[in-house]
Short mmCIF file of C-alpha atoms and ligand atoms in Angstrom, two decimals:
data_model
loop_
_atom_site.label_atom_id
_atom_site.label_comp_id
_atom_site.label_asym_id
_atom_site.label_seq_id
_atom_site.Cartn_x
_atom_site.Cartn_y
_atom_site.Cartn_z
CA MET A 1218 -11.89 11.23 -71.90
CA LEU A 1219 -9.49 11.30 -68.92
CA LYS A 1220 -10.33 7.59 -68.01
CA ASP A 1221 -8.28 6.72 -71.36
CA TYR A 1222 -5.41 8.64 -70.11
CA TYR A 1223 -5.85 7.13 -66.54
CA LEU A 1224 -5.90 3.40 -68.01
CA GLU A 1225 -2.43 4.30 -69.93
CA ALA A 1226 -1.02 6.05 -67.10
CA LEU A 1227 -1.76 3.01 -65.17
CA GLU A 1228 -0.30 0.56 -67.55
CA GLU A 1229 2.77 2.35 -67.51
CA THR A 1230 2.85 2.95 -63.74
CA GLN A 1231 2.38 -1.06 -63.29
CA LYS A 1232 5.40 -1.79 -65.19
CA SER A 1233 7.77 0.76 -63.23
CA LEU A 1234 6.22 -0.58 -59.71
CA GLN A 1235 8.45 -3.07 -57.70
CA LYS A 1236 6.83 -6.15 -57.73
CA GLY A 1237 4.48 -6.73 -54.63
CA LYS A 1238 3.49 -3.18 -54.77
CA GLN A 1239 1.46 -3.56 -58.16
CA ILE A 1240 -1.52 -5.00 -56.12
CA TRP A 1241 -2.07 -1.57 -54.55
CA LEU A 1242 -2.67 -0.15 -58.11
CA THR A 1243 -4.56 -3.17 -59.71
CA ASN A 1244 -7.04 -2.99 -56.95
CA ALA A 1245 -7.87 0.78 -57.79
CA SER A 1246 -11.13 0.96 -59.35
CA PHE A 1247 -11.98 4.08 -61.74
CA LEU A 1248 -15.27 5.54 -60.52
CA LYS A 1249 -15.59 8.89 -62.35
CA GLU A 1250 -13.94 11.83 -64.08
CA GLY A 1251 -14.16 15.72 -63.45
CA ASN A 1252 -12.90 18.49 -65.61
CA ASN A 1253 -9.49 18.10 -64.16
CA SER A 1254 -9.90 15.23 -61.71
CA ILE A 1255 -10.56 11.79 -61.64
CA THR A 1256 -11.81 9.46 -58.61
CA LEU A 1257 -10.23 6.32 -57.68
CA ALA A 1258 -12.04 3.52 -55.16
CA PHE A 1259 -10.25 1.47 -53.12
CA PRO A 1260 -11.62 -1.87 -51.30
CA SER A 1261 -10.33 -0.58 -47.67
CA LYS A 1262 -8.17 1.94 -46.24
CA MET A 1263 -5.44 -0.72 -46.24
CA TYR A 1264 -5.28 -0.49 -50.09
CA LEU A 1265 -5.66 3.23 -49.88
CA THR A 1266 -2.95 3.79 -47.70
CA ASN A 1267 -0.61 1.59 -49.60
CA PHE A 1268 -1.68 3.27 -53.04
CA ASN A 1269 -0.87 6.78 -51.48
CA ASN A 1270 2.44 5.29 -50.49
CA PHE A 1271 3.78 3.31 -52.93
CA CYS A 1272 2.03 4.04 -56.26
CA LYS A 1273 0.32 7.62 -56.13
CA SER A 1274 2.98 9.66 -56.92
CA GLU A 1275 4.22 7.78 -59.90
CA LEU A 1276 0.82 7.37 -61.35
CA GLN A 1277 0.21 11.31 -60.88
CA SER A 1278 3.50 12.09 -62.62
CA LYS A 1279 2.43 9.65 -65.64
CA ILE A 1280 -0.97 11.07 -66.22
CA ASP A 1281 0.02 14.57 -65.81
CA SER A 1282 2.58 14.12 -68.70
CA LEU A 1283 0.22 12.23 -71.05
CA THR A 1284 -2.66 14.97 -70.30
CA GLY A 1285 -0.09 17.78 -70.51
CA SER A 1286 -1.81 19.27 -67.32
CA HIS A 1287 -2.22 18.56 -63.40
CA ILE A 1288 -4.80 16.04 -62.97
CA ASP A 1289 -6.09 15.74 -59.10
CA ILE A 1290 -6.33 12.24 -58.19
CA GLU A 1291 -9.22 12.07 -55.79
CA THR A 1292 -9.48 8.98 -53.74
CA ILE A 1293 -12.73 7.10 -51.80
CA ILE A 1294 -13.00 3.98 -49.87
CA GLY A 1295 -15.75 1.45 -51.09
CA GLU A 1296 -18.54 2.36 -53.65
CA ALA A 1297 -17.25 -0.27 -56.46
CA ASP A 1298 -17.34 -3.77 -56.43
CA PHE A 1299 -14.57 -5.49 -55.07
CA SER A 1300 -15.82 -8.84 -54.69
CA SER A 1301 -12.54 -10.27 -56.52
CA VAL A 1302 -10.26 -8.58 -53.87
CA GLU A 1303 -8.20 -10.88 -51.63
CA GLU A 1304 -7.95 -9.11 -48.55
CA ASP A 1305 -5.31 -11.64 -47.51
CA ASP A 1306 -2.52 -10.53 -49.91
CA LYS A 1307 -0.82 -8.12 -47.25
CA THR A 1308 2.60 -6.76 -47.87
CA GLU A 1309 4.89 -6.70 -44.89
CA VAL A 1310 4.47 -3.23 -44.65
CA GLU A 1311 0.83 -3.71 -44.08
CA GLU A 1312 1.58 -6.52 -41.69
CA GLU A 1313 3.68 -4.17 -39.60
CA GLU A 1314 0.90 -1.71 -39.41
CA ILE A 1315 -1.73 -4.22 -38.57
CA GLN A 1316 0.60 -5.40 -35.91
CA ARG A 1317 1.33 -1.93 -34.38
CA LYS A 1318 -2.50 -1.63 -34.08
CA ASN A 1319 -2.97 -4.28 -32.26
CA SER A 1320 -0.42 -3.68 -29.63
CA TYR A 1321 -2.15 -0.73 -28.36
CA LEU A 1322 1.01 1.13 -27.74
CA ASN A 1323 0.77 5.15 -27.70
CA PRO A 1324 3.68 5.90 -30.13
CA ILE A 1325 4.66 9.29 -27.83
CA TYR A 1326 5.98 7.18 -25.46
CA THR A 1327 9.58 6.65 -26.73
CA PHE A 1328 13.32 6.19 -25.28
CA GLU A 1329 14.04 9.81 -26.87
CA ASN A 1330 12.01 11.66 -24.75
CA PHE A 1331 12.35 10.05 -21.72
CA ILE A 1332 14.76 11.95 -19.75
CA PRO A 1333 16.42 9.70 -16.93
CA CYS A 1334 18.14 11.54 -14.05
CA GLU A 1335 20.76 10.06 -11.81
CA ASN A 1336 18.42 7.72 -9.97
CA THR A 1337 16.67 6.37 -12.95
CA ASN A 1338 19.50 6.17 -15.03
CA PHE A 1339 19.79 2.54 -14.49
CA ALA A 1340 16.14 1.44 -14.78
CA TYR A 1341 16.31 3.54 -18.16
CA ASN A 1342 19.45 1.75 -19.54
CA ALA A 1343 17.98 -1.49 -18.58
CA ALA A 1344 14.70 -1.11 -20.12
CA LYS A 1345 16.75 -0.08 -23.46
CA ALA A 1346 18.81 -3.47 -22.92
CA ILE A 1347 15.64 -5.37 -22.68
CA ALA A 1348 14.34 -3.41 -25.77
CA MET A 1349 17.54 -4.52 -27.76
CA ASN A 1350 17.36 -8.10 -27.13
CA PRO A 1351 14.00 -8.97 -25.71
CA GLY A 1352 13.74 -12.25 -23.70
CA ILE A 1353 17.53 -12.94 -23.32
CA ASN A 1354 18.90 -11.05 -20.26
CA TYR A 1355 16.52 -9.44 -17.40
CA ASN A 1356 13.48 -11.59 -17.78
CA PRO A 1357 11.07 -11.26 -16.51
CA CYS A 1358 11.31 -7.39 -15.53
CA LEU A 1359 9.31 -5.22 -13.12
CA ILE A 1360 9.33 -1.26 -13.10
CA TYR A 1361 7.77 0.02 -10.00
CA GLY A 1362 7.23 3.46 -8.19
CA GLY A 1363 4.85 6.02 -7.56
CA VAL A 1364 2.27 7.70 -9.80
CA GLY A 1365 3.21 9.96 -12.55
CA LEU A 1366 6.99 8.80 -12.34
CA GLY A 1367 7.24 7.32 -15.66
CA LYS A 1368 6.18 3.63 -15.62
CA THR A 1369 4.07 3.44 -18.34
CA HIS A 1370 6.40 5.66 -20.42
CA LEU A 1371 9.17 3.42 -19.81
CA LEU A 1372 7.17 0.28 -20.42
CA GLN A 1373 5.75 1.59 -23.74
CA SER A 1374 9.13 2.67 -24.76
CA VAL A 1375 10.21 -0.94 -24.73
CA GLY A 1376 7.39 -2.02 -26.93
CA ASN A 1377 7.46 0.65 -29.56
CA TYR A 1378 11.30 0.20 -29.98
CA ILE A 1379 10.95 -3.57 -30.35
CA GLU A 1380 7.76 -2.92 -32.84
CA LYS A 1381 10.10 -0.55 -34.71
CA GLU A 1382 13.25 -2.34 -34.90
CA ASN A 1383 12.08 -5.74 -34.88
CA PRO A 1384 8.62 -5.73 -36.38
CA LYS A 1385 8.32 -9.57 -36.70
CA LYS A 1386 8.14 -9.83 -32.73
CA LYS A 1387 4.67 -9.65 -31.50
CA VAL A 1388 4.32 -7.20 -28.97
CA ILE A 1389 1.35 -6.93 -26.62
CA TYR A 1390 0.67 -4.08 -23.97
CA VAL A 1391 -2.29 -4.42 -21.70
CA THR A 1392 -3.14 -2.42 -18.46
CA ALA A 1393 -3.95 -4.93 -15.83
CA GLU A 1394 -7.19 -3.62 -15.86
CA THR A 1395 -7.85 -4.95 -19.45
CA PHE A 1396 -6.35 -8.01 -18.94
CA THR A 1397 -8.79 -9.02 -15.97
CA ASN A 1398 -11.88 -7.76 -18.34
CA ASP A 1399 -10.49 -9.96 -21.37
CA PHE A 1400 -10.18 -12.72 -18.90
CA ILE A 1401 -13.71 -12.21 -17.40
CA ASN A 1402 -15.31 -11.71 -20.77
CA SER A 1403 -13.84 -14.86 -22.37
CA LEU A 1404 -15.38 -17.06 -19.04
CA GLN A 1405 -18.73 -15.03 -19.97
CA GLN A 1406 -18.21 -16.50 -23.57
CA LYS A 1407 -17.35 -19.62 -22.65
CA ASN A 1408 -14.01 -19.32 -24.91
CA ALA A 1409 -11.22 -19.06 -22.39
CA SER A 1410 -9.09 -20.60 -25.44
CA SER A 1411 -9.24 -17.95 -27.56
CA PHE A 1412 -7.92 -15.42 -24.44
CA ARG A 1413 -4.99 -17.67 -23.84
CA ILE A 1414 -4.12 -18.04 -27.59
CA LYS A 1415 -4.07 -14.30 -27.69
CA TYR A 1416 -1.95 -13.76 -24.61
CA ARG A 1417 0.53 -16.92 -25.25
CA LYS A 1418 1.49 -15.58 -28.79
CA ALA A 1419 2.90 -12.55 -27.65
CA ASP A 1420 6.99 -12.31 -27.89
CA VAL A 1421 6.88 -9.35 -25.62
CA LEU A 1422 4.07 -9.15 -22.99
CA LEU A 1423 3.72 -5.99 -21.21
CA ILE A 1424 1.61 -5.70 -18.12
CA ASP A 1425 1.07 -2.11 -16.74
CA ASP A 1426 -0.22 -1.62 -12.96
CA ILE A 1427 -0.62 -5.15 -11.73
CA HIS A 1428 -1.69 -3.56 -8.19
CA PHE A 1429 -4.66 -3.84 -10.10
CA LEU A 1430 -5.16 -7.41 -9.35
CA GLN A 1431 -5.18 -7.34 -5.87
CA GLU A 1432 -7.78 -9.98 -4.21
CA LYS A 1433 -8.58 -10.90 -8.05
CA ILE A 1434 -7.52 -14.54 -7.70
CA SER A 1435 -8.64 -16.15 -10.51
CA THR A 1436 -7.11 -13.49 -12.84
CA GLN A 1437 -3.94 -13.89 -10.75
CA GLU A 1438 -4.28 -17.60 -11.50
CA GLU A 1439 -4.63 -16.98 -14.97
CA LEU A 1440 -1.81 -14.65 -15.31
CA PHE A 1441 0.45 -17.21 -13.68
CA HIS A 1442 -0.22 -19.78 -16.25
CA THR A 1443 0.39 -17.09 -19.01
CA PHE A 1444 3.60 -16.02 -16.85
CA ASN A 1445 4.81 -19.65 -17.22
CA ASP A 1446 4.33 -20.54 -20.64
CA LEU A 1447 5.79 -16.98 -22.01
CA TYR A 1448 8.92 -17.49 -19.41
CA GLU A 1449 9.63 -21.04 -20.67
CA ALA A 1450 9.40 -20.23 -24.08
CA ASN A 1451 11.86 -17.41 -23.40
CA LYS A 1452 9.48 -14.44 -24.22
CA GLN A 1453 9.92 -11.27 -22.92
CA ILE A 1454 7.69 -10.21 -19.78
CA ILE A 1455 7.56 -6.68 -18.16
CA PHE A 1456 5.25 -5.71 -15.22
CA THR A 1457 4.66 -2.30 -13.62
CA CYS A 1458 3.72 -1.92 -10.36
CA ASP A 1459 2.73 1.57 -8.16
CA ARG A 1460 4.66 -0.22 -5.05
CA PRO A 1461 7.21 -2.77 -4.02
CA ILE A 1462 5.94 -6.21 -4.58
CA SER A 1463 6.26 -7.10 -0.90
CA GLU A 1464 3.57 -4.56 -0.10
CA LEU A 1465 0.98 -5.99 -2.46
CA LYS A 1466 -1.98 -7.43 -0.40
CA GLY A 1467 -4.32 -10.08 -1.75
CA PHE A 1468 -1.94 -11.79 -3.88
CA THR A 1469 -0.93 -15.38 -4.23
CA ASP A 1470 2.89 -15.80 -3.13
CA ARG A 1471 3.68 -17.77 -5.95
CA LEU A 1472 2.85 -15.02 -8.59
CA LYS A 1473 4.51 -12.53 -6.25
CA SER A 1474 7.52 -14.54 -6.66
CA ARG A 1475 7.06 -14.37 -10.32
CA PHE A 1476 7.06 -10.47 -10.45
CA THR A 1477 10.37 -10.19 -8.58
CA ARG A 1478 12.28 -13.35 -9.93
CA GLY A 1479 14.29 -11.10 -12.65
CA LEU A 1480 15.01 -7.70 -12.77
CA ASN A 1481 13.70 -4.92 -10.49
CA LEU A 1482 13.70 -1.59 -11.50
CA ASN A 1483 12.46 1.37 -9.16
CA LEU A 1484 11.65 4.65 -10.68
CA THR A 1485 11.94 7.82 -8.23
CA ALA A 1486 10.97 11.39 -8.46
CA PRO A 1487 13.13 13.28 -10.76
CA ASP A 1488 15.72 15.73 -8.99
CA TYR A 1489 15.91 19.48 -9.66
CA GLU A 1490 18.20 19.23 -12.85
CA THR A 1491 16.01 16.91 -14.22
CA ARG A 1492 12.67 18.52 -13.48
CA VAL A 1493 14.29 21.37 -15.55
CA ALA A 1494 15.46 19.26 -18.42
CA ILE A 1495 12.02 17.54 -18.70
CA LEU A 1496 10.14 20.88 -18.46
CA LYS A 1497 12.44 22.22 -21.40
CA LYS A 1498 11.97 19.23 -23.60
CA LYS A 1499 8.13 19.15 -23.13
CA CYS A 1500 8.19 23.08 -24.43
CA GLU A 1501 10.67 22.14 -27.16
CA ALA A 1502 8.34 19.37 -28.31
CA GLN A 1503 5.44 21.56 -28.31
CA ASN A 1504 7.13 24.53 -29.81
CA VAL A 1505 6.55 26.90 -27.41
CA ARG A 1506 9.32 29.23 -25.51
CA ILE A 1507 9.07 29.79 -21.60
CA PHE A 1508 11.40 32.10 -19.64
CA ASP A 1509 14.18 30.44 -17.95
CA SER A 1510 12.89 32.29 -14.46
CA VAL A 1511 9.29 30.32 -15.11
CA ILE A 1512 10.96 27.04 -15.68
CA SER A 1513 13.00 27.33 -12.43
CA TYR A 1514 10.04 28.30 -10.61
CA MET A 1515 8.05 25.30 -11.43
CA ALA A 1516 11.22 22.76 -11.13
CA GLU A 1517 11.62 24.45 -7.74
CA ASN A 1518 8.17 24.18 -6.60
CA ILE A 1519 6.67 20.82 -8.35
CA LYS A 1520 8.58 18.15 -6.78
CA THR A 1521 6.08 15.20 -6.52
CA ASN A 1522 6.00 13.84 -10.10
CA VAL A 1523 6.53 14.03 -13.69
CA ARG A 1524 2.70 14.17 -14.29
CA ASP A 1525 2.01 17.07 -12.12
CA LEU A 1526 4.99 18.98 -13.86
CA GLU A 1527 3.53 18.46 -17.05
CA GLY A 1528 0.24 19.38 -16.03
CA SER A 1529 1.51 22.83 -14.79
CA LEU A 1530 3.30 23.47 -17.96
CA THR A 1531 -0.20 22.37 -19.78
CA THR A 1532 -1.84 25.11 -17.82
CA LEU A 1533 0.53 27.74 -18.36
CA ILE A 1534 0.53 27.14 -22.47
CA ALA A 1535 -3.15 26.75 -22.40
CA TYR A 1536 -3.27 30.39 -20.41
CA SER A 1537 -0.66 32.14 -22.60
CA LYS A 1538 -2.30 30.85 -25.71
CA LEU A 1539 -5.65 32.16 -24.83
CA ILE A 1540 -4.50 35.35 -23.65
CA LYS A 1541 -1.89 35.51 -26.38
CA THR A 1542 0.82 36.63 -24.21
CA ASN A 1543 4.38 35.09 -23.06
CA ILE A 1544 4.41 33.53 -19.80
CA THR A 1545 5.91 35.73 -17.01
CA LEU A 1546 7.11 34.65 -13.54
CA GLU A 1547 4.10 36.95 -12.36
CA ILE A 1548 1.44 35.12 -14.71
CA ALA A 1549 3.13 31.51 -13.83
CA GLN A 1550 2.69 32.43 -9.98
CA GLU A 1551 -0.79 33.39 -10.44
CA GLN A 1552 -2.03 30.45 -12.46
CA LEU A 1553 0.00 27.77 -10.49
CA LYS A 1554 -1.05 29.14 -6.95
CA ASN A 1555 -3.65 26.40 -6.58
CA LEU A 1556 -1.12 23.68 -7.42
CA ILE A 1557 1.71 25.35 -5.60
CA SER A 1558 1.80 26.76 -2.09
CA ALA A 1559 4.29 27.49 0.27
CA PRO A 1560 5.11 23.95 1.87
CA MET A 1561 4.04 24.43 5.46
CA ALA A 1562 0.56 26.02 4.36
CA SER A 1563 0.30 22.77 1.98
CA GLU A 1564 0.94 20.45 4.35
CA GLN A 1565 -1.27 21.76 6.95
CA ASP A 1566 -4.03 21.78 4.35
CA ILE A 1567 -3.81 18.18 3.86
CA SER A 1568 -6.82 16.52 5.69
CA ILE A 1569 -6.51 13.35 7.68
CA SER A 1570 -9.56 12.02 5.60
CA THR A 1571 -7.45 12.14 2.38
CA ILE A 1572 -4.70 10.72 4.07
CA VAL A 1573 -6.87 7.65 5.09
CA LYS A 1574 -8.73 7.87 1.89
CA GLU A 1575 -5.24 7.00 0.00
CA VAL A 1576 -3.93 4.66 2.44
CA ALA A 1577 -7.31 2.88 2.04
CA SER A 1578 -7.17 2.37 -1.51
CA TYR A 1579 -3.34 1.56 -1.66
CA TYR A 1580 -4.32 -1.60 1.10
CA ASN A 1581 -7.55 -2.15 -0.66
CA VAL A 1582 -9.80 -2.02 2.23
CA GLU A 1583 -12.67 0.24 3.47
CA ILE A 1584 -12.15 3.42 4.92
CA SER A 1585 -14.50 2.64 7.85
CA GLU A 1586 -12.18 -0.29 8.48
CA ILE A 1587 -9.00 1.81 9.01
CA LYS A 1588 -11.20 3.81 11.80
CA GLY A 1589 -13.12 0.51 13.02
CA LYS A 1590 -12.08 -1.84 15.70
CA LYS A 1591 -11.03 -4.87 13.17
CA ARG A 1592 -7.67 -6.27 13.65
CA THR A 1593 -6.85 -8.43 10.91
CA ALA A 1594 -3.27 -7.92 9.92
CA ILE A 1595 -3.83 -5.90 6.58
CA ILE A 1596 -6.27 -3.51 8.49
CA LYS A 1597 -3.92 -3.18 11.28
CA ASP A 1598 -1.11 -2.30 9.09
CA ALA A 1599 -3.35 0.14 6.85
CA ARG A 1600 -4.24 2.13 10.10
CA ASN A 1601 -0.74 2.14 11.73
CA MET A 1602 0.65 3.80 8.19
CA ALA A 1603 -2.40 6.00 8.23
CA ILE A 1604 -1.61 7.27 11.71
CA TYR A 1605 2.11 7.73 10.93
CA LEU A 1606 1.37 9.50 7.90
CA THR A 1607 -0.83 11.99 9.60
CA ARG A 1608 1.83 12.47 11.90
CA LYS A 1609 4.39 13.09 9.39
CA ILE A 1610 2.81 15.40 6.91
CA THR A 1611 0.08 17.31 8.86
CA GLN A 1612 0.75 19.33 12.01
CA TYR A 1613 -1.84 17.60 14.05
CA SER A 1614 -0.91 16.64 17.75
CA THR A 1615 -1.18 12.96 18.81
CA THR A 1616 -3.95 13.70 20.82
CA GLU A 1617 -6.02 15.11 18.04
CA ILE A 1618 -4.89 12.51 15.83
CA GLY A 1619 -6.23 9.88 18.38
CA ASN A 1620 -9.33 11.82 18.37
CA TYR A 1621 -9.96 11.22 14.88
CA PHE A 1622 -8.98 7.40 14.96
CA ASP A 1623 -10.92 6.97 18.10
CA ARG A 1624 -7.96 5.65 19.91
CA ASP A 1625 -6.09 6.75 22.93
CA HIS A 1626 -2.93 8.73 22.85
CA SER A 1627 -0.28 5.71 23.73
CA THR A 1628 -1.82 3.63 20.82
CA ILE A 1629 -0.99 6.53 18.36
CA THR A 1630 2.46 6.96 19.60
CA HIS A 1631 2.97 3.32 19.29
CA SER A 1632 1.78 2.98 15.86
CA ILE A 1633 3.95 5.65 14.89
CA ASP A 1634 7.15 4.23 16.71
CA LYS A 1635 6.23 0.91 14.93
CA VAL A 1636 5.92 2.42 11.30
CA ASP A 1637 9.07 4.24 11.99
CA GLN A 1638 10.95 1.18 12.95
CA GLU A 1639 9.85 -0.86 9.95
CA ARG A 1640 10.77 2.06 7.86
CA LYS A 1641 14.22 1.87 9.00
CA GLN A 1642 14.55 -1.89 8.59
CA ASN A 1643 12.78 -2.43 5.31
CA SER A 1644 13.74 -0.17 2.01
CA ASP A 1645 10.31 -1.60 0.54
CA ILE A 1646 8.53 -0.08 3.36
CA ALA A 1647 10.20 3.19 3.05
CA ALA A 1648 9.84 3.69 -0.65
CA ALA A 1649 5.91 2.36 -0.36
CA LEU A 1650 5.75 5.19 2.59
CA ASP A 1651 7.40 7.78 0.43
CA SER A 1652 5.05 7.23 -2.57
CA LEU A 1653 2.04 7.14 -0.42
CA GLU A 1654 3.08 10.64 0.83
CA ASN A 1655 4.01 11.92 -2.86
CA THR A 1656 0.38 10.72 -3.79
CA ILE A 1657 -1.29 12.12 -0.78
CA LYS A 1658 0.63 15.60 -1.25
CA SER A 1659 -0.24 15.72 -5.13
CA LYS A 1660 -3.92 14.75 -4.50
CA SER A 1661 -4.48 17.47 -1.73
CA LYS A 1662 -3.27 20.41 -4.12
P1 ADP B 1373 2.97 6.37 -14.40
O1 ADP B 1373 2.72 5.14 -15.48
O2 ADP B 1373 4.34 6.10 -13.50
O3 ADP B 1373 2.07 6.67 -13.26
P2 ADP B 1373 3.36 8.05 -16.71
O4 ADP B 1373 4.69 7.13 -17.39
O5 ADP B 1373 2.13 8.10 -17.32
O6 ADP B 1373 3.67 7.62 -15.18
O7 ADP B 1373 4.37 9.25 -16.58
C1 ADP B 1373 3.34 10.47 -16.54
C2 ADP B 1373 3.71 11.71 -17.79
O8 ADP B 1373 5.18 12.15 -17.44
C3 ADP B 1373 3.77 10.81 -19.10
O9 ADP B 1373 3.36 12.06 -19.75
C4 ADP B 1373 5.45 10.82 -19.44
O10 ADP B 1373 5.46 10.64 -20.79
C5 ADP B 1373 5.82 12.02 -18.57
N1 ADP B 1373 7.35 11.35 -17.70
C6 ADP B 1373 7.33 10.78 -16.89
N2 ADP B 1373 8.61 10.38 -16.67
C7 ADP B 1373 9.42 11.33 -17.50
C8 ADP B 1373 10.76 11.27 -17.61
N3 ADP B 1373 11.62 11.05 -17.18
N4 ADP B 1373 10.87 12.04 -18.71
C9 ADP B 1373 10.16 12.55 -19.86
N5 ADP B 1373 8.86 12.39 -19.51
C10 ADP B 1373 8.54 11.70 -18.28
MG1 MG B 1374 0.79 4.30 -15.53
#
């Protein structure tokens, strides 16, 4: 009977296991045996994982030597009476694992696979310094920059680093959208206090994409209080935003001032050398080889952001796997021709409506308002910005632009001059314009 061998092996293994690890074995339940196999049942995945990690190899060698042959130890979850098992008795390792699950971090975002360039080196090193000493210096921290430039990657790298090096610290990562939904749900279910407890027990709170909170005044209010509580308790807070804070509309001033209080880090598009390095690293990670000529071609032509670079690479890799061929420069040119076109051609392809749409979403106003007659400050700003960008990135004449926006020629030139002036005087506006221009160009491909 294999069961007898199993019981003997079990007893011996128990003795050799470290204290605290035995629980993973005592809660295994012998279910059945086959010719050369036994099946053990576990109360939950947690028990099974820990059994596999800490006990299985020991048990395996004991039972093999007792029987003189190899016995397969098969495992399943459930199917036995575990009513006496105490779920609360978790080891430290298990606690860590549970905490990791609760933080919603994606483990692929690490400092190791983030490649900084000259312009982003400071942001990269500062984020690392925060990860090493959360809540000490640089608190709060704001990371801002256009789409696809690595904000989420850097933010989550901080979280992943802390979870690994400092597992007792509770890291919470949320998008501003999830934060908002959580808040709304808590109001609907009339348990605002559980919402508060959840966020205020964070040692490190990472909130991604705060521009989402534009015009959401009650959520902003709640965030303001969360911020104050955590800040006073020296807990680390990091935000990301797709634009400079001064460009956020529909935000309370007091919250805006909290965002910018500590360290502000700006991410900008990577330079050519960094684009090459990023592509090479991504190839390495996926274990694919791509000719240098192809890498250079991509890095020369895809300048908008890292997400676009990655997207192009994915397209090429998928193609090469499908066709089972190496990627030559010709293949790359053919496959990416919709993404990459000569700059002039692509700029002419950008329609005014794309520009207006992006500007409207940036300012959180309706497209019809930009083209309409309303003269509130925010709509006027959005309109001027759309006119300016149209002139800058398309080949339309000011008269043609006037026709589109239903304004006379002098109004159009006035708008363009005004934004031009602002751009020179205010680096935040310059950054916002660059980021919008990048977004528009990348969406128009
Ligand atoms: P954002 O949040 O700013 O829109 P993400 O952080 O989502 O951008 O980045 C988009 C993609 O580009 C991700 O897959 C990310 O890993 C990658 N990425 C961005 N910047 C870098 C970088 N400097 N080095 C390596 N990968 C990067
Ligand atoms: Mg992001």
